[in-house]
Amino acid sequence: DDGKLSLEEFQAFFSDGTLNEEELEKLFHTIDSDNTNNVDTKELCDYFADHMGDYEDVLASLETLNLSILKAMDYTKRVYESGSNVDQYVTRCLLKETANQTQSLLSSVESAVDAIDEQTNPARHYPSKAGHGQVDPWYDSPMPSYPPTSWVVPKEHGKSFQTGSPDAKAEGLEGQINRLAELIGRLEDKTLWFDLHQRLSDSESAACTYLLLVRDEMTVSHKHLSEFCSSLKQYLKSVAGERDCFHVTGVKLPDGVTFIIYEFWETEEDWKRHLQSAIYKGFQHVKVDTLSQPEAISSVAVPAAWCTLSRE
């Protein structure tokens, strides 16, 4: 958290089995252009910017596409609030086609990633990813079910607390489309919905119209998988009972060792207060011993009026 990477931090984060420690150290000193034995953000960005090649156009297009998707989701919300049946039908067709096209692009990229991983380490096996947006709930009975919340990311980029990596943006783009498709499907079925904005309006803190969504992605070592799952179940139970947490969900990705926790907090202050709690610190101790690489935490402000939970 000092804005720069030491050699040890650099090796811990960038090690993926491709380069050995000596090669990583050589790369570290190459990026450390001012020879301070620390890599700062500018040096890191400058190095990768010089090696982007054709990816520069790809990432720029993703940025533009993300803005277009957010604008389209805002339009879809308006159509389903006031549009005719025909308007809703046409919008639904466009949304599904957008999801199909995005999934097709993502599948091509994922296939390339899997191929590279297999060439790097043939001993590692990655299960087929039929759909990146399809994640399996990792918990089993008698663990209580925490159904994932359907939510739409706000169009105001100024509300983001952190800027994700290019990979996270690509993943988030498909996730946004999938969640919106699920929301529209439920609207079609005339499911009863509870608007969280009403809860905020009825409370004394009615001025707070945004919720903080925190996403925590963790990759667990195989030998500590059982210990981690046990601790994660207990953590989800405890957080679900906290007054300032609207909702918490834990999912496991198809690779079997990657877990993501989604937490909705009333305010950023409530989340920061949670970080000092015994529940969170206890779980952090377990993660230190069980994760195979540093966790990736990001957060975004979500308009409360756009967040919905099923009455069921």
CSV table of C-alpha atoms in Angstrom, one decimal:
chain,number,residue,atom,x,y,z
A,1,ASP,CA,0.0,0.0,0.0
A,2,ASP,CA,3.0,2.4,-0.5
A,3,GLY,CA,2.4,2.9,-4.2
A,4,LYS,CA,5.4,0.8,-5.3
A,5,LEU,CA,6.5,-2.8,-5.5
A,6,SER,CA,9.6,-4.3,-3.8
A,7,LEU,CA,11.3,-7.3,-5.5
A,8,GLU,CA,9.5,-9.7,-3.1
A,9,GLU,CA,6.1,-8.2,-3.8
A,10,PHE,CA,6.8,-8.2,-7.6
A,11,GLN,CA,7.8,-11.9,-7.6
A,12,ALA,CA,4.8,-12.8,-5.4
A,13,PHE,CA,2.3,-11.1,-7.7
A,14,PHE,CA,3.7,-11.8,-11.2
A,15,SER,CA,4.9,-15.4,-10.6
A,16,ASP,CA,2.8,-17.7,-12.7
A,17,GLY,CA,5.2,-20.6,-13.4
A,18,THR,CA,6.5,-19.2,-16.7
A,19,LEU,CA,9.6,-17.3,-15.4
A,20,ASN,CA,11.8,-18.6,-12.6
A,21,GLU,CA,12.9,-16.4,-9.7
A,22,GLU,CA,16.1,-15.3,-11.5
A,23,GLU,CA,14.2,-14.3,-14.6
A,24,LEU,CA,11.6,-12.4,-12.6
A,25,GLU,CA,14.4,-10.6,-10.8
A,26,LYS,CA,15.9,-9.6,-14.1
A,27,LEU,CA,12.6,-8.4,-15.4
A,28,PHE,CA,12.1,-6.4,-12.2
A,29,HIS,CA,15.3,-4.5,-12.7
A,30,THR,CA,14.5,-4.0,-16.3
A,31,ILE,CA,11.2,-2.3,-15.3
A,32,ASP,CA,12.9,-0.4,-12.5
A,33,SER,CA,14.3,2.2,-14.9
A,34,ASP,CA,15.4,4.6,-12.2
A,35,ASN,CA,17.3,1.9,-10.3
A,36,THR,CA,15.6,2.5,-6.9
A,37,ASN,CA,15.0,-1.3,-6.2
A,38,ASN,CA,11.3,-0.5,-6.3
A,39,VAL,CA,8.9,-0.5,-9.2
A,40,ASP,CA,6.4,2.3,-9.0
A,41,THR,CA,3.1,2.6,-10.9
A,42,LYS,CA,4.5,4.8,-13.7
A,43,GLU,CA,7.4,2.4,-14.4
A,44,LEU,CA,5.0,-0.6,-14.5
A,45,CYS,CA,2.6,1.2,-16.8
A,46,ASP,CA,5.3,2.5,-19.1
A,47,TYR,CA,6.8,-1.0,-19.5
A,48,PHE,CA,3.6,-2.7,-20.4
A,49,ALA,CA,2.5,0.2,-22.6
A,50,ASP,CA,5.7,-0.3,-24.7
A,51,HIS,CA,4.8,-4.0,-25.2
A,52,MET,CA,1.1,-3.8,-25.9
A,53,GLY,CA,1.2,-4.1,-29.7
A,54,ASP,CA,-2.2,-5.0,-31.1
A,55,TYR,CA,-3.6,-5.3,-27.6
A,56,GLU,CA,-3.6,-1.5,-27.5
A,57,ASP,CA,-6.5,-1.3,-30.0
A,58,VAL,CA,-8.2,-4.2,-28.2
A,59,LEU,CA,-8.1,-2.6,-24.8
A,60,ALA,CA,-9.2,0.8,-26.2
A,61,SER,CA,-12.1,-0.9,-28.0
A,62,LEU,CA,-13.1,-2.6,-24.7
A,63,GLU,CA,-13.2,0.8,-23.0
A,64,THR,CA,-15.4,2.2,-25.7
A,65,LEU,CA,-17.6,-0.9,-25.7
A,66,ASN,CA,-18.0,-0.8,-21.9
A,67,LEU,CA,-19.3,2.8,-22.2
A,68,SER,CA,-21.7,1.7,-24.9
A,69,ILE,CA,-23.0,-1.2,-22.9
A,70,LEU,CA,-23.6,1.0,-19.8
A,71,LYS,CA,-25.5,3.5,-22.0
A,72,ALA,CA,-27.6,0.6,-23.5
A,73,MET,CA,-28.4,-0.8,-20.0
A,74,ASP,CA,-29.7,2.6,-18.9
A,75,TYR,CA,-31.8,2.7,-22.1
A,76,THR,CA,-33.1,-0.9,-21.4
A,77,LYS,CA,-34.1,0.1,-17.9
A,78,ARG,CA,-36.2,3.0,-19.2
A,79,VAL,CA,-37.8,0.9,-21.9
A,80,TYR,CA,-39.0,-1.7,-19.3
A,81,GLU,CA,-40.4,1.0,-17.1
A,82,SER,CA,-42.4,2.8,-19.7
A,83,GLY,CA,-42.2,1.0,-23.1
A,84,SER,CA,-44.8,-0.9,-24.9
A,85,ASN,CA,-44.8,-4.7,-25.2
A,86,VAL,CA,-43.3,-4.4,-28.7
A,87,ASP,CA,-40.6,-2.0,-27.4
A,88,GLN,CA,-39.7,-4.5,-24.7
A,89,TYR,CA,-39.7,-7.4,-27.1
A,90,VAL,CA,-37.3,-5.7,-29.5
A,91,THR,CA,-35.0,-4.6,-26.7
A,92,ARG,CA,-34.9,-8.1,-25.3
A,93,CYS,CA,-33.8,-9.5,-28.8
A,94,LEU,CA,-31.1,-6.9,-29.0
A,95,LEU,CA,-29.9,-7.7,-25.5
A,96,LYS,CA,-29.7,-11.4,-26.2
A,97,GLU,CA,-27.8,-10.9,-29.4
A,98,THR,CA,-25.4,-8.6,-27.6
A,99,ALA,CA,-24.8,-11.3,-25.0
A,100,ASN,CA,-24.2,-13.9,-27.7
A,101,GLN,CA,-21.7,-11.7,-29.6
A,102,THR,CA,-19.8,-10.9,-26.4
A,103,GLN,CA,-19.7,-14.5,-25.3
A,104,SER,CA,-18.3,-15.5,-28.7
A,105,LEU,CA,-15.5,-13.0,-28.4
A,106,LEU,CA,-14.8,-14.0,-24.8
A,107,SER,CA,-14.7,-17.7,-25.7
A,108,SER,CA,-12.0,-17.0,-28.3
A,109,VAL,CA,-9.8,-15.2,-25.8
A,110,GLU,CA,-10.4,-17.9,-23.1
A,111,SER,CA,-9.4,-20.6,-25.6
A,112,ALA,CA,-6.1,-18.8,-26.3
A,113,VAL,CA,-5.5,-18.4,-22.5
A,114,ASP,CA,-6.1,-22.1,-21.9
A,115,ALA,CA,-3.8,-23.1,-24.8
A,116,ILE,CA,-1.0,-20.9,-23.4
A,117,ASP,CA,-1.5,-22.3,-19.9
A,118,GLU,CA,-1.3,-25.9,-21.2
A,119,GLN,CA,1.9,-25.1,-23.1
A,120,THR,CA,3.4,-23.4,-20.1
A,121,ASN,CA,2.6,-26.3,-17.7
A,122,PRO,CA,1.1,-29.4,-19.4
A,123,ALA,CA,0.6,-31.0,-16.0
A,124,ARG,CA,-2.0,-28.4,-15.1
A,125,HIS,CA,-5.5,-29.2,-16.2
A,126,TYR,CA,-8.2,-26.6,-16.7
A,127,PRO,CA,-11.8,-27.7,-17.1
A,128,SER,CA,-13.7,-26.6,-20.2
A,129,LYS,CA,-15.4,-23.2,-19.7
A,130,ALA,CA,-18.7,-23.6,-21.4
A,131,GLY,CA,-19.6,-20.1,-20.3
A,132,HIS,CA,-17.5,-17.7,-18.2
A,133,GLY,CA,-20.6,-16.1,-16.8
A,134,GLN,CA,-21.8,-19.5,-15.4
A,135,VAL,CA,-20.5,-20.0,-11.9
A,136,ASP,CA,-21.5,-22.7,-9.5
A,137,PRO,CA,-22.5,-22.0,-5.9
A,138,TRP,CA,-19.6,-23.5,-4.0
A,139,TYR,CA,-21.5,-24.2,-0.8
A,140,ASP,CA,-23.7,-27.3,-0.1
A,141,SER,CA,-26.3,-28.2,2.5
A,142,PRO,CA,-26.8,-27.5,5.3
A,143,MET,CA,-25.2,-24.2,4.3
A,144,PRO,CA,-28.0,-21.6,3.9
A,145,SER,CA,-28.4,-20.3,0.4
A,146,TYR,CA,-27.5,-16.8,-0.5
A,147,PRO,CA,-28.9,-16.2,-4.0
A,148,PRO,CA,-26.8,-13.8,-6.1
A,149,THR,CA,-28.3,-10.4,-6.4
A,150,SER,CA,-29.2,-9.1,-9.9
A,151,TRP,CA,-27.6,-5.6,-10.2
A,152,VAL,CA,-26.7,-3.1,-12.8
A,153,VAL,CA,-23.5,-1.1,-12.7
A,154,PRO,CA,-23.9,2.6,-12.6
A,155,LYS,CA,-23.1,4.6,-15.7
A,156,GLU,CA,-21.3,7.3,-13.8
A,157,HIS,CA,-17.7,6.3,-13.9
A,158,GLY,CA,-16.9,8.8,-11.2
A,159,LYS,CA,-18.5,6.5,-8.7
A,160,SER,CA,-16.0,3.8,-9.1
A,161,PHE,CA,-13.7,3.4,-6.1
A,162,GLN,CA,-11.0,1.4,-8.0
A,163,THR,CA,-10.2,0.9,-11.7
A,164,GLY,CA,-9.9,-2.8,-12.5
A,165,SER,CA,-7.4,-4.5,-14.7
A,166,PRO,CA,-8.2,-5.0,-18.5
A,167,ASP,CA,-9.0,-8.6,-17.7
A,168,ALA,CA,-11.4,-7.5,-15.0
A,169,LYS,CA,-13.1,-5.1,-17.3
A,170,ALA,CA,-13.7,-7.8,-19.9
A,171,GLU,CA,-15.1,-10.1,-17.3
A,172,GLY,CA,-17.2,-7.3,-15.9
A,173,LEU,CA,-18.6,-6.5,-19.3
A,174,GLU,CA,-20.0,-9.9,-19.8
A,175,GLY,CA,-21.2,-10.1,-16.2
A,176,GLN,CA,-23.1,-6.8,-16.7
A,177,ILE,CA,-24.9,-8.2,-19.7
A,178,ASN,CA,-25.7,-11.5,-18.1
A,179,ARG,CA,-27.1,-9.8,-15.0
A,180,LEU,CA,-29.3,-7.5,-17.0
A,181,ALA,CA,-30.6,-10.5,-19.1
A,182,GLU,CA,-31.5,-12.2,-15.8
A,183,LEU,CA,-33.2,-9.1,-14.6
A,184,ILE,CA,-35.3,-8.8,-17.8
A,185,GLY,CA,-36.2,-12.5,-17.6
A,186,ARG,CA,-37.6,-12.1,-14.1
A,187,LEU,CA,-39.5,-9.0,-15.1
A,188,GLU,CA,-41.1,-11.0,-17.9
A,189,ASP,CA,-42.2,-13.6,-15.3
A,190,LYS,CA,-43.7,-10.9,-13.2
A,191,THR,CA,-41.7,-12.0,-10.2
A,192,LEU,CA,-42.4,-9.9,-7.0
A,193,TRP,CA,-39.5,-7.6,-6.4
A,194,PHE,CA,-38.3,-5.6,-3.5
A,195,ASP,CA,-36.6,-2.3,-4.3
A,196,LEU,CA,-33.8,-1.6,-1.9
A,197,HIS,CA,-34.2,2.1,-2.6
A,198,GLN,CA,-37.5,2.0,-0.7
A,199,ARG,CA,-35.7,0.6,2.3
A,200,LEU,CA,-33.3,3.5,2.2
A,201,SER,CA,-36.1,6.0,1.8
A,202,ASP,CA,-37.9,4.6,4.8
A,203,SER,CA,-34.8,4.8,7.0
A,204,GLU,CA,-33.3,7.8,8.7
A,205,SER,CA,-30.3,7.6,6.3
A,206,ALA,CA,-32.5,8.3,3.3
A,207,ALA,CA,-29.8,10.6,1.9
A,208,CYS,CA,-27.7,7.5,1.0
A,209,THR,CA,-28.9,6.5,-2.5
A,210,TYR,CA,-25.8,4.4,-3.3
A,211,LEU,CA,-24.7,1.0,-2.1
A,212,LEU,CA,-21.1,-0.2,-2.1
A,213,LEU,CA,-20.5,-3.4,-3.9
A,214,VAL,CA,-17.3,-5.1,-2.9
A,215,ARG,CA,-15.8,-7.9,-5.0
A,216,ASP,CA,-13.1,-10.2,-3.5
A,217,GLU,CA,-11.5,-12.8,-5.8
A,218,MET,CA,-9.3,-15.5,-4.2
A,219,THR,CA,-7.3,-18.4,-5.6
A,220,VAL,CA,-6.8,-21.2,-3.1
A,221,SER,CA,-4.0,-23.8,-3.1
A,222,HIS,CA,-5.3,-27.3,-3.6
A,223,LYS,CA,-3.9,-28.7,-0.4
A,224,HIS,CA,-5.6,-26.0,1.7
A,225,LEU,CA,-9.0,-26.1,-0.2
A,226,SER,CA,-10.9,-27.9,2.6
A,227,GLU,CA,-9.7,-25.5,5.3
A,228,PHE,CA,-10.5,-22.5,3.2
A,229,CYS,CA,-14.0,-23.6,2.3
A,230,SER,CA,-14.8,-24.3,6.0
A,231,SER,CA,-13.6,-20.8,6.9
A,232,LEU,CA,-15.5,-19.2,4.0
A,233,LYS,CA,-18.8,-20.8,5.0
A,234,GLN,CA,-18.4,-19.4,8.5
A,235,TYR,CA,-17.5,-16.0,7.2
A,236,LEU,CA,-20.5,-15.8,4.9
A,237,LYS,CA,-22.8,-16.8,7.7
A,238,SER,CA,-21.4,-14.1,10.0
A,239,VAL,CA,-21.4,-11.3,7.4
A,240,ALA,CA,-25.0,-12.2,6.4
A,241,GLY,CA,-26.1,-11.4,9.9
A,242,GLU,CA,-24.4,-7.9,10.0
A,243,ARG,CA,-27.0,-5.1,10.0
A,244,ASP,CA,-25.1,-2.8,7.6
A,245,CYS,CA,-24.6,-5.6,5.0
A,246,PHE,CA,-27.5,-5.8,2.6
A,247,HIS,CA,-26.4,-9.0,0.9
A,248,VAL,CA,-23.5,-11.4,0.6
A,249,THR,CA,-22.9,-14.1,-2.0
A,250,GLY,CA,-20.0,-16.6,-2.4
A,251,VAL,CA,-19.4,-18.4,-5.7
A,252,LYS,CA,-16.8,-20.9,-7.0
A,253,LEU,CA,-15.5,-20.6,-10.6
A,254,PRO,CA,-15.2,-23.6,-12.9
A,255,ASP,CA,-11.5,-24.1,-12.2
A,256,GLY,CA,-12.4,-25.3,-8.7
A,257,VAL,CA,-9.9,-23.2,-6.8
A,258,THR,CA,-11.1,-19.6,-7.5
A,259,PHE,CA,-13.7,-18.1,-5.3
A,260,ILE,CA,-15.4,-14.7,-5.5
A,261,ILE,CA,-17.3,-13.0,-2.6
A,262,TYR,CA,-19.8,-10.2,-3.4
A,263,GLU,CA,-20.8,-8.0,-0.5
A,264,PHE,CA,-23.3,-5.1,-0.6
A,265,TRP,CA,-22.7,-2.5,2.1
A,266,GLU,CA,-24.8,0.6,2.9
A,267,THR,CA,-21.8,2.9,2.8
A,268,GLU,CA,-18.1,2.8,2.3
A,269,GLU,CA,-17.7,3.7,5.9
A,270,ASP,CA,-19.7,0.6,7.0
A,271,TRP,CA,-17.4,-1.6,4.9
A,272,LYS,CA,-14.2,0.0,6.3
A,273,ARG,CA,-15.6,-0.5,9.8
A,274,HIS,CA,-16.2,-4.2,8.9
A,275,LEU,CA,-12.5,-4.5,7.9
A,276,GLN,CA,-11.6,-3.8,11.5
A,277,SER,CA,-14.0,-6.5,12.9
A,278,ALA,CA,-12.8,-9.8,14.4
A,279,ILE,CA,-14.8,-11.7,11.8
A,280,TYR,CA,-12.9,-10.1,8.9
A,281,LYS,CA,-9.5,-10.3,10.6
A,282,GLY,CA,-10.0,-14.0,11.4
A,283,PHE,CA,-10.8,-14.8,7.8
A,284,GLN,CA,-7.8,-12.8,6.7
A,285,HIS,CA,-5.5,-15.0,8.8
A,286,VAL,CA,-6.9,-18.1,7.1
A,287,LYS,CA,-6.4,-16.5,3.7
A,288,VAL,CA,-2.7,-15.8,4.4
A,289,ASP,CA,-2.2,-19.6,4.9
A,290,THR,CA,-4.4,-20.9,2.1
A,291,LEU,CA,-4.3,-18.6,-0.9
A,292,SER,CA,-1.8,-19.4,-3.7
A,293,GLN,CA,-1.6,-15.7,-4.8
A,294,PRO,CA,-2.7,-12.3,-3.5
A,295,GLU,CA,-6.5,-11.7,-3.5
A,296,ALA,CA,-8.0,-9.1,-5.8
A,297,ILE,CA,-10.4,-6.7,-4.2
A,298,SER,CA,-12.4,-4.1,-6.0
A,299,SER,CA,-15.4,-1.9,-5.2
A,300,VAL,CA,-18.0,0.1,-7.0
A,301,ALA,CA,-20.9,2.4,-6.0
A,302,VAL,CA,-24.2,1.0,-7.2
A,303,PRO,CA,-27.4,3.1,-7.3
A,304,ALA,CA,-29.7,1.6,-4.7
A,305,ALA,CA,-32.7,2.1,-6.9
A,306,TRP,CA,-31.1,-0.2,-9.5
A,307,CYS,CA,-30.5,-3.1,-7.0
A,308,THR,CA,-33.3,-5.6,-6.5
A,309,LEU,CA,-33.8,-8.7,-4.4
A,310,SER,CA,-36.4,-11.4,-4.9
A,311,ARG,CA,-39.0,-11.7,-2.1
A,312,GLU,CA,-38.3,-15.5,-2.4
